[in-house]
Coordinates of C-alpha atoms (C1' of nucleotides) in Angstrom, one line a residue:
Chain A
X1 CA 10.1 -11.3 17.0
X2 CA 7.0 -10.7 14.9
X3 CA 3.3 -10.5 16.8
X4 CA 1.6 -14.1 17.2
X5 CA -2.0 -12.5 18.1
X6 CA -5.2 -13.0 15.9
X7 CA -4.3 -10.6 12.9
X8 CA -0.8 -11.3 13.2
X9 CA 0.1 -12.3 9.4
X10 CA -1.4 -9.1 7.9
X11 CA 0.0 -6.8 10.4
X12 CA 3.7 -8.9 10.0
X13 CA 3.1 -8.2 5.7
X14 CA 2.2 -4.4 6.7
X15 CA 5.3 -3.6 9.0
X16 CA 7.6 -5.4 7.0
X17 CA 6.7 -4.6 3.2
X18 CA 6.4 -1.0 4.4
X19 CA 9.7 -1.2 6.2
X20 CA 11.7 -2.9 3.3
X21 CA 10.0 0.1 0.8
X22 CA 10.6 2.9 3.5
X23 CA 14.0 1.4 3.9
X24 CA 15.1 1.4 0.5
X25 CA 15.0 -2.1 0.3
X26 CA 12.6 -2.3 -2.6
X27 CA 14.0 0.7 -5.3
X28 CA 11.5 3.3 -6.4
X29 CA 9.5 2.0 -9.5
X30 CA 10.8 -1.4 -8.7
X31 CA 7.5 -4.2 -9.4
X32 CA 6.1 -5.3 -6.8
X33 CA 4.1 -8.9 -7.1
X34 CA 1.6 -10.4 -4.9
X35 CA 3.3 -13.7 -5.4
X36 CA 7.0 -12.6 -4.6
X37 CA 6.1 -10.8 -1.7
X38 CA 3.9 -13.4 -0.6
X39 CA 6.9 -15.8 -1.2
X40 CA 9.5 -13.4 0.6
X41 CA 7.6 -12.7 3.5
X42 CA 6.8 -16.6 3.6
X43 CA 3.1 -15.8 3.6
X44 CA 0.2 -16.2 1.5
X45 CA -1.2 -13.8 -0.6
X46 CA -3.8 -13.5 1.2
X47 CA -2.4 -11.0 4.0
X48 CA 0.2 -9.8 1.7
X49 CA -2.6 -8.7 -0.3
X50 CA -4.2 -6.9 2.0
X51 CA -1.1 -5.3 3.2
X52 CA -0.7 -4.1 -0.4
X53 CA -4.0 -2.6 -0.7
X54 CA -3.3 -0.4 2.7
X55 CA 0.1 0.2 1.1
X56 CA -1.2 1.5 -2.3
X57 CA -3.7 3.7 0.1
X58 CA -1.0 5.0 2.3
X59 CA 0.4 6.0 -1.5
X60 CA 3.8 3.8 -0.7
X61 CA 2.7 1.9 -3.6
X62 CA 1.2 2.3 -6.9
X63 CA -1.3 0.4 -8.3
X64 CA -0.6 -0.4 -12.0
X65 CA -3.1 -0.2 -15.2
X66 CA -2.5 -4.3 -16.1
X67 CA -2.8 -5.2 -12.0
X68 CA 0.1 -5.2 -9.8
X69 CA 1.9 -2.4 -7.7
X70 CA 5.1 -0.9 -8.5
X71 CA 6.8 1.1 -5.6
X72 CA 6.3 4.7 -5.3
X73 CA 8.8 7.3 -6.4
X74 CA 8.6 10.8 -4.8
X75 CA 10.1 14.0 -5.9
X76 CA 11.0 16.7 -3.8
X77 CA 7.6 18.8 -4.4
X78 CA 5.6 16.0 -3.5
X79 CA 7.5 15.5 0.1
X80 CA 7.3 19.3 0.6
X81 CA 3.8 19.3 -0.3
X82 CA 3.2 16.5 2.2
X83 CA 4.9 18.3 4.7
X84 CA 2.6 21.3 4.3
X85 CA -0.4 19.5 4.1
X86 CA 0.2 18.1 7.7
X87 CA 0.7 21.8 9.0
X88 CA -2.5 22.9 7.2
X89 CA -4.4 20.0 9.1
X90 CA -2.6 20.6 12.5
X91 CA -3.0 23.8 12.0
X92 CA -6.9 23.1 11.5
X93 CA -6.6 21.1 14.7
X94 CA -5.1 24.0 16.8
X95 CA -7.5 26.2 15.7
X96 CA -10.2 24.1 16.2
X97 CA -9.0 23.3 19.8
X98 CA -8.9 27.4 20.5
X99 CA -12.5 28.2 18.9
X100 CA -14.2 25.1 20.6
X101 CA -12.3 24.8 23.9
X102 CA -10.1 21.8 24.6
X103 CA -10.6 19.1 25.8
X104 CA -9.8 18.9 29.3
X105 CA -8.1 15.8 29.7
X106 CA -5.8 16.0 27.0
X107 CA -5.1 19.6 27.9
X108 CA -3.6 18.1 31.1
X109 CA -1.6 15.6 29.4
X110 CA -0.3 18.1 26.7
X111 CA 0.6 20.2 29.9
X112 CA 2.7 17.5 31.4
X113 CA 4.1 16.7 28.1
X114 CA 5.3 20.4 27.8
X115 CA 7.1 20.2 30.7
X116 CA 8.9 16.7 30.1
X117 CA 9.8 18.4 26.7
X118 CA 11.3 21.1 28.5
X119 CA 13.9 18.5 30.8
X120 CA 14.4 16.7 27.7
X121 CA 15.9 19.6 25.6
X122 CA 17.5 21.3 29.2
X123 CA 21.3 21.3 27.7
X124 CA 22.3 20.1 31.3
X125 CA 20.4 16.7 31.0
X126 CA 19.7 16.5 27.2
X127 CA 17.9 12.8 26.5
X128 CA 17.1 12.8 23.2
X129 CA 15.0 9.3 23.2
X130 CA 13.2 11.1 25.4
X131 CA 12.3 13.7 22.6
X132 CA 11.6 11.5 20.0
X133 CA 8.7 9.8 22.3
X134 CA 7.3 13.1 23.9
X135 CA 8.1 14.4 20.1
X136 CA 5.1 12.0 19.1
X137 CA 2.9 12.1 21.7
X138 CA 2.7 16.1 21.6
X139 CA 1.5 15.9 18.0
X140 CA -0.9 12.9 18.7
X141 CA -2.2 14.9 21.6
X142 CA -2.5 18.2 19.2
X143 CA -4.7 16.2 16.7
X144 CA -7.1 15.0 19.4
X145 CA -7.0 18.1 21.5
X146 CA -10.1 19.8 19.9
X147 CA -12.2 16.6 20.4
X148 CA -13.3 15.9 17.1
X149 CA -12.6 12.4 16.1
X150 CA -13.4 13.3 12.2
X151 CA -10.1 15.8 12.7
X152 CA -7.4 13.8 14.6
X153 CA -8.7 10.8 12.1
X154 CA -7.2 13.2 9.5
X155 CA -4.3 14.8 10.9
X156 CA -3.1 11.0 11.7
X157 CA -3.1 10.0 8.2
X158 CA -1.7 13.5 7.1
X159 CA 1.1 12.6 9.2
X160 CA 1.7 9.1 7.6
X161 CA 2.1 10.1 4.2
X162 CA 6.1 9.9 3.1
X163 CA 8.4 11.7 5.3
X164 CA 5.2 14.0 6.6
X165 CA 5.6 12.6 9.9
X166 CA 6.7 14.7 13.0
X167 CA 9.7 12.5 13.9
X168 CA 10.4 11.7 10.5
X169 CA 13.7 13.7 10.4
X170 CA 14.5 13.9 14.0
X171 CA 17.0 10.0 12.9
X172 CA 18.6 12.6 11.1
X173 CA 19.2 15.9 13.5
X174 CA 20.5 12.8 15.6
X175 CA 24.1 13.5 13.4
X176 CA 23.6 17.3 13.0
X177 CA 26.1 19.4 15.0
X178 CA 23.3 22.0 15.9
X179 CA 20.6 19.6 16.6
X180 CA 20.2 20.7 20.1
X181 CA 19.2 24.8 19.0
X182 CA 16.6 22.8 16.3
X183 CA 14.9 21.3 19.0
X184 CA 15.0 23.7 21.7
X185 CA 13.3 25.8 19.0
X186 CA 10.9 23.0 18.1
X187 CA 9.5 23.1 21.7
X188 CA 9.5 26.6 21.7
X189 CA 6.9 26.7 19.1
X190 CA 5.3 23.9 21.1
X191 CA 4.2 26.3 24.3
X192 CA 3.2 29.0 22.0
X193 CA 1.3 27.2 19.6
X194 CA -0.6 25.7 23.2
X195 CA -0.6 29.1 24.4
X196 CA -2.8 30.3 21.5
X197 CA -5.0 27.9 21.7
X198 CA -5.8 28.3 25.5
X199 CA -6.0 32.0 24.9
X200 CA -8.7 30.7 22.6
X201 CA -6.8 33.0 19.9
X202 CA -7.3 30.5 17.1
X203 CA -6.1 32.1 13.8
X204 CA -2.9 32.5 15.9
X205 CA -2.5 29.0 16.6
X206 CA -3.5 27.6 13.2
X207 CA -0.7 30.1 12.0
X208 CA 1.8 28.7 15.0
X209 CA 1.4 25.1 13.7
X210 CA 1.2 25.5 10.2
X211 CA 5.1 27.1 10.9
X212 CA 5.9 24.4 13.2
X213 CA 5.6 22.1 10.6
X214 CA 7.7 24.1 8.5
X215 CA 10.2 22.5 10.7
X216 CA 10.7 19.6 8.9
X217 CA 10.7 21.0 5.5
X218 CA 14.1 23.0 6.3
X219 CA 15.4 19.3 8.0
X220 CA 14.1 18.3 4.8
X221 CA 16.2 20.6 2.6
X222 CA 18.7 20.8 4.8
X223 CA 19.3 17.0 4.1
X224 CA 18.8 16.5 0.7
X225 CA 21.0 20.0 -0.3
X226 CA 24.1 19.8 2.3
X227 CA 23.5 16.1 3.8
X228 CA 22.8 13.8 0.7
X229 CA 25.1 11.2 2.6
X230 CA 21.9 11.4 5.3
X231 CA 19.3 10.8 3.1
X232 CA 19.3 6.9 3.2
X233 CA 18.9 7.5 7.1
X234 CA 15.7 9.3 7.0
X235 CA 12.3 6.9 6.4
X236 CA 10.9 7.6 3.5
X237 CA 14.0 9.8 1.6
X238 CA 15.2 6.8 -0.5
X239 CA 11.9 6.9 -3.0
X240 CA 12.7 10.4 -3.5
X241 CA 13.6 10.5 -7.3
X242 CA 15.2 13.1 -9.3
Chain B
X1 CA -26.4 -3.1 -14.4
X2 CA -23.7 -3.9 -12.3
X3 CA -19.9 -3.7 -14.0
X4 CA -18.7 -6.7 -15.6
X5 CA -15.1 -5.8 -15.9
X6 CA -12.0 -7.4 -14.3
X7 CA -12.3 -5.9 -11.2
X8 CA -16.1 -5.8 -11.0
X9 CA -17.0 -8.3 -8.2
X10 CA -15.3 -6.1 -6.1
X11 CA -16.2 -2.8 -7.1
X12 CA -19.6 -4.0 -7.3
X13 CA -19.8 -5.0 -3.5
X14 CA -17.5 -1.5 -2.6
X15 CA -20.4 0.2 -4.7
X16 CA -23.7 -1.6 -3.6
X17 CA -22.1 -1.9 0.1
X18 CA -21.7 2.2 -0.1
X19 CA -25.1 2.9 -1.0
X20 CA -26.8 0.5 1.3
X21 CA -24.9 2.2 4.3
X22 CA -25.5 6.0 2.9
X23 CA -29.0 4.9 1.5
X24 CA -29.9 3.6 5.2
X25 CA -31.0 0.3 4.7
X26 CA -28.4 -0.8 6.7
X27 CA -29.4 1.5 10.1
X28 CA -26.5 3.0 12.0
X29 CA -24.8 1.2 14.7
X30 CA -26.2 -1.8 12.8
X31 CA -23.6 -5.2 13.0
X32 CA -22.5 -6.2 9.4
X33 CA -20.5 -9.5 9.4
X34 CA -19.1 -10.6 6.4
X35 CA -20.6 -13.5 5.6
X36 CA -24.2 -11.8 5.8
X37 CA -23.2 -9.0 3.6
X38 CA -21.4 -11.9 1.0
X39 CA -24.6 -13.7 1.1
X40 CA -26.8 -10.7 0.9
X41 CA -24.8 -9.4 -2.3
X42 CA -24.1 -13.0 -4.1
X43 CA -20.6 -12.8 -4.0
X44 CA -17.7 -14.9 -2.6
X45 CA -16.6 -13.3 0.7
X46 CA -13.0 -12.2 -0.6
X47 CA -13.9 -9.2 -3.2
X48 CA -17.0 -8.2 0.4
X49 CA -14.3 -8.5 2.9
X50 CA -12.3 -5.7 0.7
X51 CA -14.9 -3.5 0.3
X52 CA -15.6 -3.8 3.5
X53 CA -12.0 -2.8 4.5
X54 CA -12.3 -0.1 2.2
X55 CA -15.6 1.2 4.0
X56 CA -13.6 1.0 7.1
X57 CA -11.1 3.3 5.8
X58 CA -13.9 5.8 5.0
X59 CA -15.6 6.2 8.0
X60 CA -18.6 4.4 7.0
X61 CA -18.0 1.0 9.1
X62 CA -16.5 0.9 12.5
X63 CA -14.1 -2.2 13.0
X64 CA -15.7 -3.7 16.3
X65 CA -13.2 -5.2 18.8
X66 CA -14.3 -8.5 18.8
X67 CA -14.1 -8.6 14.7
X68 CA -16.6 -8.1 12.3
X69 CA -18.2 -4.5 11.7
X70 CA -20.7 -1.6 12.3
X71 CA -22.2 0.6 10.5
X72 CA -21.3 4.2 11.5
X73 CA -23.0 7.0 13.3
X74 CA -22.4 10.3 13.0
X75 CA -23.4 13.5 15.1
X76 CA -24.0 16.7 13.2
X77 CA -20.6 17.7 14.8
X78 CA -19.3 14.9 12.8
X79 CA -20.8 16.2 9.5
X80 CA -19.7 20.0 10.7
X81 CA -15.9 18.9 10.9
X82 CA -16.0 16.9 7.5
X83 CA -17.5 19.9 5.6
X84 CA -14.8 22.3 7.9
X85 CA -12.0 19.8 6.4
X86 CA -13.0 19.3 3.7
X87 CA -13.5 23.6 3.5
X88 CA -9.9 23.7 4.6
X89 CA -8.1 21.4 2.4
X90 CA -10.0 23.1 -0.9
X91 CA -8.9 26.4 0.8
X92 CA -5.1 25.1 0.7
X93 CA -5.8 23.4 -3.0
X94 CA -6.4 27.4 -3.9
X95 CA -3.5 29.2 -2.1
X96 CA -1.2 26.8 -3.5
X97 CA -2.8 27.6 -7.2
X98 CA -2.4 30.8 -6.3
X99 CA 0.8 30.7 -4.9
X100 CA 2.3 28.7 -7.2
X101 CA 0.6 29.1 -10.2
X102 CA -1.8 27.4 -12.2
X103 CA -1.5 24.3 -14.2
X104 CA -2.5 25.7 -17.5
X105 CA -4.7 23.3 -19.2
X106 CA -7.0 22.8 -16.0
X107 CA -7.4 26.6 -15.8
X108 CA -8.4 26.2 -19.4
X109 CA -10.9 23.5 -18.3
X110 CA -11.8 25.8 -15.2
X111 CA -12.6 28.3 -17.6
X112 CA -14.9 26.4 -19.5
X113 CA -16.5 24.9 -16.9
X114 CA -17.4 28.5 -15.3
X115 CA -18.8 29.4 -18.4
X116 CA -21.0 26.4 -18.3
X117 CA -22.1 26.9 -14.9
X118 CA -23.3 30.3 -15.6
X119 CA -25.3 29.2 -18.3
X120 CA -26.7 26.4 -15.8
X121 CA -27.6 29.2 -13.2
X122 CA -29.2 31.0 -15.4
X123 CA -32.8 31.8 -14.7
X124 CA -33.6 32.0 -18.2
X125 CA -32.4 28.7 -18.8
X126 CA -32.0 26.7 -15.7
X127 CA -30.4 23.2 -15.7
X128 CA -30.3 21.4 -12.6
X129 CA -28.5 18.5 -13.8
X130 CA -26.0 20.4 -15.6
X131 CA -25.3 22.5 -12.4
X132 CA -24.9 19.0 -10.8
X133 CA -22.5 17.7 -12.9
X134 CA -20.4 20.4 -13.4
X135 CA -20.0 21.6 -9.5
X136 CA -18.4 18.5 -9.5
X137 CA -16.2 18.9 -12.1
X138 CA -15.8 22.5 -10.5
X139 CA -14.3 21.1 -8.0
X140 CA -12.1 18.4 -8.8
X141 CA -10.4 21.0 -10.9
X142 CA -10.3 23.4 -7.8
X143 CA -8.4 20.1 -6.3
X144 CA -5.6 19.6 -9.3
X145 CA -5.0 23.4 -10.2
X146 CA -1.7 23.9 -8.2
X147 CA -0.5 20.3 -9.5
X148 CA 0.7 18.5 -6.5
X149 CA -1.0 15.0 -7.0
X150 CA -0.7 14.8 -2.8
X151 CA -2.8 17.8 -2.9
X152 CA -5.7 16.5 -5.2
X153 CA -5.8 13.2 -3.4
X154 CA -6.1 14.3 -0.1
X155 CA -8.9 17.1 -1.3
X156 CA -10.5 14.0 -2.6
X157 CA -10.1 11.8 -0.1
X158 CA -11.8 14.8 2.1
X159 CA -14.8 14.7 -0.1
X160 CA -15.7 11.1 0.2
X161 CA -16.5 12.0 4.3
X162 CA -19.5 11.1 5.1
X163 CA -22.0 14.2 4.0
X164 CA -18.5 16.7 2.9
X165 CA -18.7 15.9 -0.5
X166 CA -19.7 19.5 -2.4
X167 CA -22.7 17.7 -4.3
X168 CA -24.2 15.5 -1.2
X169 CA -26.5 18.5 -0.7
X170 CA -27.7 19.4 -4.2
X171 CA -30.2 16.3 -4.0
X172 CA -32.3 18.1 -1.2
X173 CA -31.6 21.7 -2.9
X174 CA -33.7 20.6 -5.6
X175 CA -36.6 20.6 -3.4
X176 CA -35.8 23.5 -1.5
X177 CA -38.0 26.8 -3.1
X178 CA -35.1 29.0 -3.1
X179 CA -32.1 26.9 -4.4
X180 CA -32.0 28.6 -7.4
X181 CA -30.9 31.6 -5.6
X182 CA -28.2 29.6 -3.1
X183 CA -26.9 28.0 -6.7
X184 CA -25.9 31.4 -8.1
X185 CA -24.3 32.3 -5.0
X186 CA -22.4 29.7 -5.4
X187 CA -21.5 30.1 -8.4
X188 CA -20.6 33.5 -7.5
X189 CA -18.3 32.3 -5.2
X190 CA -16.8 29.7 -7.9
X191 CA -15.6 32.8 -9.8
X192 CA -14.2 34.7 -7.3
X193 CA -12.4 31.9 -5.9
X194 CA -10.8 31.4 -9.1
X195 CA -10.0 35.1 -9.6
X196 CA -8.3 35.2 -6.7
X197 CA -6.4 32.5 -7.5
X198 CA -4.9 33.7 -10.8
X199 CA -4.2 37.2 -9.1
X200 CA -2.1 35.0 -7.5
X201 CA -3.9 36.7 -3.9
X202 CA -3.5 33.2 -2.2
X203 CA -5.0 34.1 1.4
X204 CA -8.1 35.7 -0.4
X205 CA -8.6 32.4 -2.4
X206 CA -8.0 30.1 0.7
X207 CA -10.4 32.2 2.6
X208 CA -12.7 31.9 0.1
X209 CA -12.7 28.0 -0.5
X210 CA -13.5 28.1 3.1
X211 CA -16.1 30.2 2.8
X212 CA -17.7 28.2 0.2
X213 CA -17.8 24.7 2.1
X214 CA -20.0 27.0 4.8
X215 CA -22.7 26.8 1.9
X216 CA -23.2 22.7 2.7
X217 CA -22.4 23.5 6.4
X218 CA -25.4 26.0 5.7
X219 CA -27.8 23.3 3.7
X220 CA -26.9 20.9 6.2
X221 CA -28.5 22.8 9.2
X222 CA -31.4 23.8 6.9
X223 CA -31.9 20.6 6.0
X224 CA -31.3 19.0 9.9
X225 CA -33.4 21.9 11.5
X226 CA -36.4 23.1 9.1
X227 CA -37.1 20.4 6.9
X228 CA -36.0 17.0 8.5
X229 CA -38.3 15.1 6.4
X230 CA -35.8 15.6 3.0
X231 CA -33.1 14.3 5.6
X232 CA -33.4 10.7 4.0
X233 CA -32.8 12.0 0.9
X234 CA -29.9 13.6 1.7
X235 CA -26.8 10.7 0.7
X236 CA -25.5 10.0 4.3
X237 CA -28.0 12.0 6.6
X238 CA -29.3 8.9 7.6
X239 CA -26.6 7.7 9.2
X240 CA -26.8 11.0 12.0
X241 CA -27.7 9.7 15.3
X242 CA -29.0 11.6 18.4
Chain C
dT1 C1' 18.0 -10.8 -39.9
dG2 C1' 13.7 -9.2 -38.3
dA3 C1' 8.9 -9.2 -37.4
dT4 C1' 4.7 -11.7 -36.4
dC5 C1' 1.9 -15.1 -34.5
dC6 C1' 1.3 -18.7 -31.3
dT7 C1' 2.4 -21.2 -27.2
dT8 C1' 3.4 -21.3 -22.5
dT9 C1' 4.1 -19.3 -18.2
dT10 C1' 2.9 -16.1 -14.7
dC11 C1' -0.1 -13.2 -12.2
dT12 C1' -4.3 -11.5 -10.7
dG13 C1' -9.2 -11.8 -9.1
dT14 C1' -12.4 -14.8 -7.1
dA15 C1' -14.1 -18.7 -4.8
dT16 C1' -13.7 -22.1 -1.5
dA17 C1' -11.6 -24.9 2.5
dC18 C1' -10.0 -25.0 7.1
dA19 C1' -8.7 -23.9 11.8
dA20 C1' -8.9 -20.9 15.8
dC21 C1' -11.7 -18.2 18.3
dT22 C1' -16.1 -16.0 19.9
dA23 C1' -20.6 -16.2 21.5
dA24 C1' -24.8 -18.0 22.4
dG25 C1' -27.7 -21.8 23.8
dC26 C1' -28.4 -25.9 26.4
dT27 C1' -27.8 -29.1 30.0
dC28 C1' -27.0 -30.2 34.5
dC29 C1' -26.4 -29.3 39.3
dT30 C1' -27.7 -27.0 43.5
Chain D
dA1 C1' -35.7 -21.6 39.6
dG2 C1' -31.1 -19.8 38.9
dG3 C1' -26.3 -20.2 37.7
dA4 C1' -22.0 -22.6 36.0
dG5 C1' -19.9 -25.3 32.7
dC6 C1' -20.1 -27.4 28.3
dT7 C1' -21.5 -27.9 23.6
dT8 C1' -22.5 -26.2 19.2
dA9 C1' -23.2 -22.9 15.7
dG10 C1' -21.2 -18.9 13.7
dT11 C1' -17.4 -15.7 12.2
dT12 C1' -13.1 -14.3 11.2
dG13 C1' -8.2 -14.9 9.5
dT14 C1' -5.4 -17.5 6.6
dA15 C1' -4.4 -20.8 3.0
dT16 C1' -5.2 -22.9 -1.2
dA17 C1' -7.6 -23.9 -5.8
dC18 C1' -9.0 -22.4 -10.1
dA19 C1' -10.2 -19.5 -14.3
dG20 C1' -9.2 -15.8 -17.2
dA21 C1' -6.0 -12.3 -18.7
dA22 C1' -1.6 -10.4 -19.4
dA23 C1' 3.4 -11.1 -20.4
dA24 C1' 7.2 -13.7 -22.1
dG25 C1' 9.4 -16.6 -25.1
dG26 C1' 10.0 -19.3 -29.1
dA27 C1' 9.0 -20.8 -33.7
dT28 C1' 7.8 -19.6 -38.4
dC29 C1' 7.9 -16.9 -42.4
dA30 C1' 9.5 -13.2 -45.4

DNA sequence: TGATCCTTTTCTGTATACAACTAAGCTCCT
DNA sequence: AGGAGCTTAGTTGTATACAGAAAAGGATCA
């Protein structure tokens, strides 16, 4: 069930304190101990403590003035602004890619990737599993694509703050009628936003991505505003607030 | 000297660790175990082994497969991409001021701490300190003017790359014969950033903030190219390999 | 009854102990 | 002499021990 391997307590505290707070499990602005979730997790603090520390970095956690960590509540503006932030730096990464050239083997894979994105949103033999993965590997292959380690470092991280991430809201369109337009539109943008950059027409493909991500703000809104009974499905949407 | 507070063995390690690594007494690609660094720093190896995790997270140690750490090397391309993101995330910090509006009191502050700046630029009366001090308080305003906490954080975050941060340079400028003349451009381009901003023209002040992080993408060729002797004096420009 | 002070418990930050694993050095054999 | 296998020192990940600080709770006094 849980990894066995050399680091294996701290990367059990990590997965599961961050699933049971992404879950909903642990209420926004609930306290959060070192000794209770050392004693839940059936663990020392010594992991847990760790996991904390990444936790309070990811910004899942806050740390509080006397010591101690309460769970982070979002609002709206904050998820939207995460949201944006990710297009900005994938947008940065597209435009990056198109100024400096790509890198050739990841160009290759994004091109195979493309075209599995395109059987997996054909309406004749829709998989969307399949979508989800190719979804993720797209994005991770967008953030490396311009070579710079400095810049896919950063659009990773973009893309792990709450609800930020690229398949964060595709659990959702999972339930949505029109799911199927959404992401034949999503992999639209995908070949233009690659087009750009191989056309080395980089304010064009900073501009593509930066829209893309817009994306998941309208799942986002779309959600919270006509789906609230959703929101508990999507990671991250219980610790919105208000 | 060191803090004494409740947190201070570990701050003090995260601190001294930091400035060993930038400093260059610890040479890039160098191993750092964590038993050596405790024992080089007098501490336990609990509050080192956080730092050290911390470093990690900034760039400045690379976790080795095996366990244990290195320090980081950077290439100029490296430094280029931190300054560019860095450049990028300001540039979003300002469009969403401008966008959005301003939170008044920092505008107040921003205010203020223009004023001050022009007195510090001022041939007449030139303070190089002063200019120090408050380019950096320029700029951690710049980061919390729209008022998205996500915003600020990651704009600080950015800054803490090795070399991005908008006062890494200002150590070597004071050397430099002409500085005086690259400080009131930049202080030129502090005003206008923030006139853009409050005529709400958010793609002029975006632009802009770009713009402006070319000035240590500028100093740091300069600096690399025509006088690499100051490049040890230069926080982090020791750690630049090939 | 209500507030204040003191006691007691809890929690964090730090240090240390221990086991598993890595890596290097040494011995022994060919 | 050179290489394979073993031993031994070193390093990390985890658990635990301990001291100091905050929080909680009760007792005392007005």
């Amino acid at each position: 069930m849980t990894k066995q391997g050399r680091k294996a307590q701290f990367a059990n505290a990590l997965i599961e304190l961050r699933s049971l707070i992404i879950g909903g499990s642990l209420p926004a602005g609930a306290r959060l101990t070192e000794t209770a979730a050392a004693e839940r997790l059936g663990l020392s603090r010594t992991p847990v403590r760790q996991a904390m520390d990444r936790l309070v970095d990811e910004g899942l956690l806050d740390r509080i003035d006397t010591g101690g960590c309460r769970v982070a509540s979002f609002t709206m503006t904050d998820l939207v602004d995460a949201i944006e932030l990710r297009g900005v730096l994938e947008g940065t990464a597209a435009r990056l890619a198109a100024e400096r050239g790509v890198v050739p083997e990841i160009a290759e894979r994004m091109d195979h990737v493309l075209d599995a994105l395109d059987r997996a949103v054909d309406p004749s033999r829709f998989d969307f599993d399949a979508y989800v993965r190719l979804n993720a590997e797209f994005h991770d292959l967008l953030a490396r694509l311009a070579g710079s380690d400095i810049v896919a470092r950063e659009v990773e991280r973009a893309a792990r703050l709450p609800a930020a991430s690229p398949v964060a809201f595709l659990q959702g369109q999972e339930l949505i009628p029109d799911f199927r337009v959404s992401l034949g539109r999503a992999q639209h943008q995908h070949r233009r936003i690659v087009e750009a950059i191989l056309a080395r027409e980089g304010a064009r493909a900073e501009a593509l991505a930066r829209e893309h991500a817009r994306l998941a703000r309208a799942n986002l809104e779309y959600v919270m505003h006509e789906r609230p009974g959703l929101a508990e499905r999507v990671p991250g949407l219980a610790l919105v607030a208000e």
